[in-house]
Amino acid sequence: MKNIISKVIIGSFVIGAVGFADAQKIDAKAKKILDDITANYKSKKNSYFKFSFGTGLNGQVSKTEPGIYYSAGDKYKLKIMDTEQIFDGNKIYNINADDMEVTVAKPNGSSSMFSPINYLSTYRNDYNVSYNGKKNINGVNADFIKLTPIKSNGIQFVYIFVDSAKKQMVKLEQHGNNKDVAVIAIKEYKENQDLDPNMFVFDKNKFKNYVITEL
């Protein structure tokens, strides 16, 4: 489970930006929904998500773990099990408490990080986007949007479920070509909280016994 989580945090939910393709098809209704959610999140001082993170095979989730996600502007902090990721606006810090390791890297221009805002805003680069009607997700009559890669990237398709009345994402599913599935189901959402000013700061002094690697 740990390896799966590390893969998703570091790369599986990373959406490449390889340039706009002429063959790309984006449904107008789906585009408006995604753009409205993105604008709503970006208008907040900060956002907080409590979610369940599920993984499995053949479209069936067999294991779930709780996770939390804080964001403010471009900065964010994500934690699932013993793995934490911090982006301070400049560098990404992947912290693995179990292995006592920290990897530090700068985001490159060809990818965006694990962030609902980035995920929603980068759809226009690499995916065909279609509106698939409504689906009941935990009591929410959610809009169902499907993203299909234009070029092979290991992903078969991505499902995004949206509460359009609140302009919030309810659930995200990523289905891989190798039949694996990763699901984020948002359980709680808060915004404009009074956060610790050091929320998105990596304090090296707290990890003196860790192996820290700069990539």
Short mmCIF file of N, CA and C in Angstrom, two decimals, residues 8 25 88 119 131 139 163 206:
data_model
loop_
_atom_site.label_atom_id
_atom_site.label_comp_id
_atom_site.label_asym_id
_atom_site.label_seq_id
_atom_site.Cartn_x
_atom_site.Cartn_y
_atom_site.Cartn_z
N VAL A 8 1.34 7.52 -6.28
CA VAL A 8 0.26 8.46 -6.59
C VAL A 8 0.62 9.86 -6.17
N LYS A 25 -10.71 17.40 -27.94
CA LYS A 25 -12.13 17.71 -27.91
C LYS A 25 -12.54 18.00 -26.47
N ASP A 88 6.19 24.58 -1.02
CA ASP A 88 6.29 25.90 -0.38
C ASP A 88 6.24 27.05 -1.38
N TYR A 119 -5.12 20.11 -11.04
CA TYR A 119 -5.71 19.02 -11.81
C TYR A 119 -6.86 19.56 -12.66
N TYR A 131 -18.91 15.41 -21.10
CA TYR A 131 -19.90 15.47 -20.02
C TYR A 131 -20.75 14.21 -20.09
N GLY A 139 -24.99 10.64 -1.93
CA GLY A 139 -26.13 11.51 -1.71
C GLY A 139 -26.11 12.81 -2.48
N ASP A 163 -20.07 18.71 -7.46
CA ASP A 163 -21.29 19.33 -6.92
C ASP A 163 -21.33 20.73 -7.51
N LYS A 206 13.49 19.62 12.07
CA LYS A 206 12.59 18.58 12.56
C LYS A 206 12.91 17.21 11.97
#
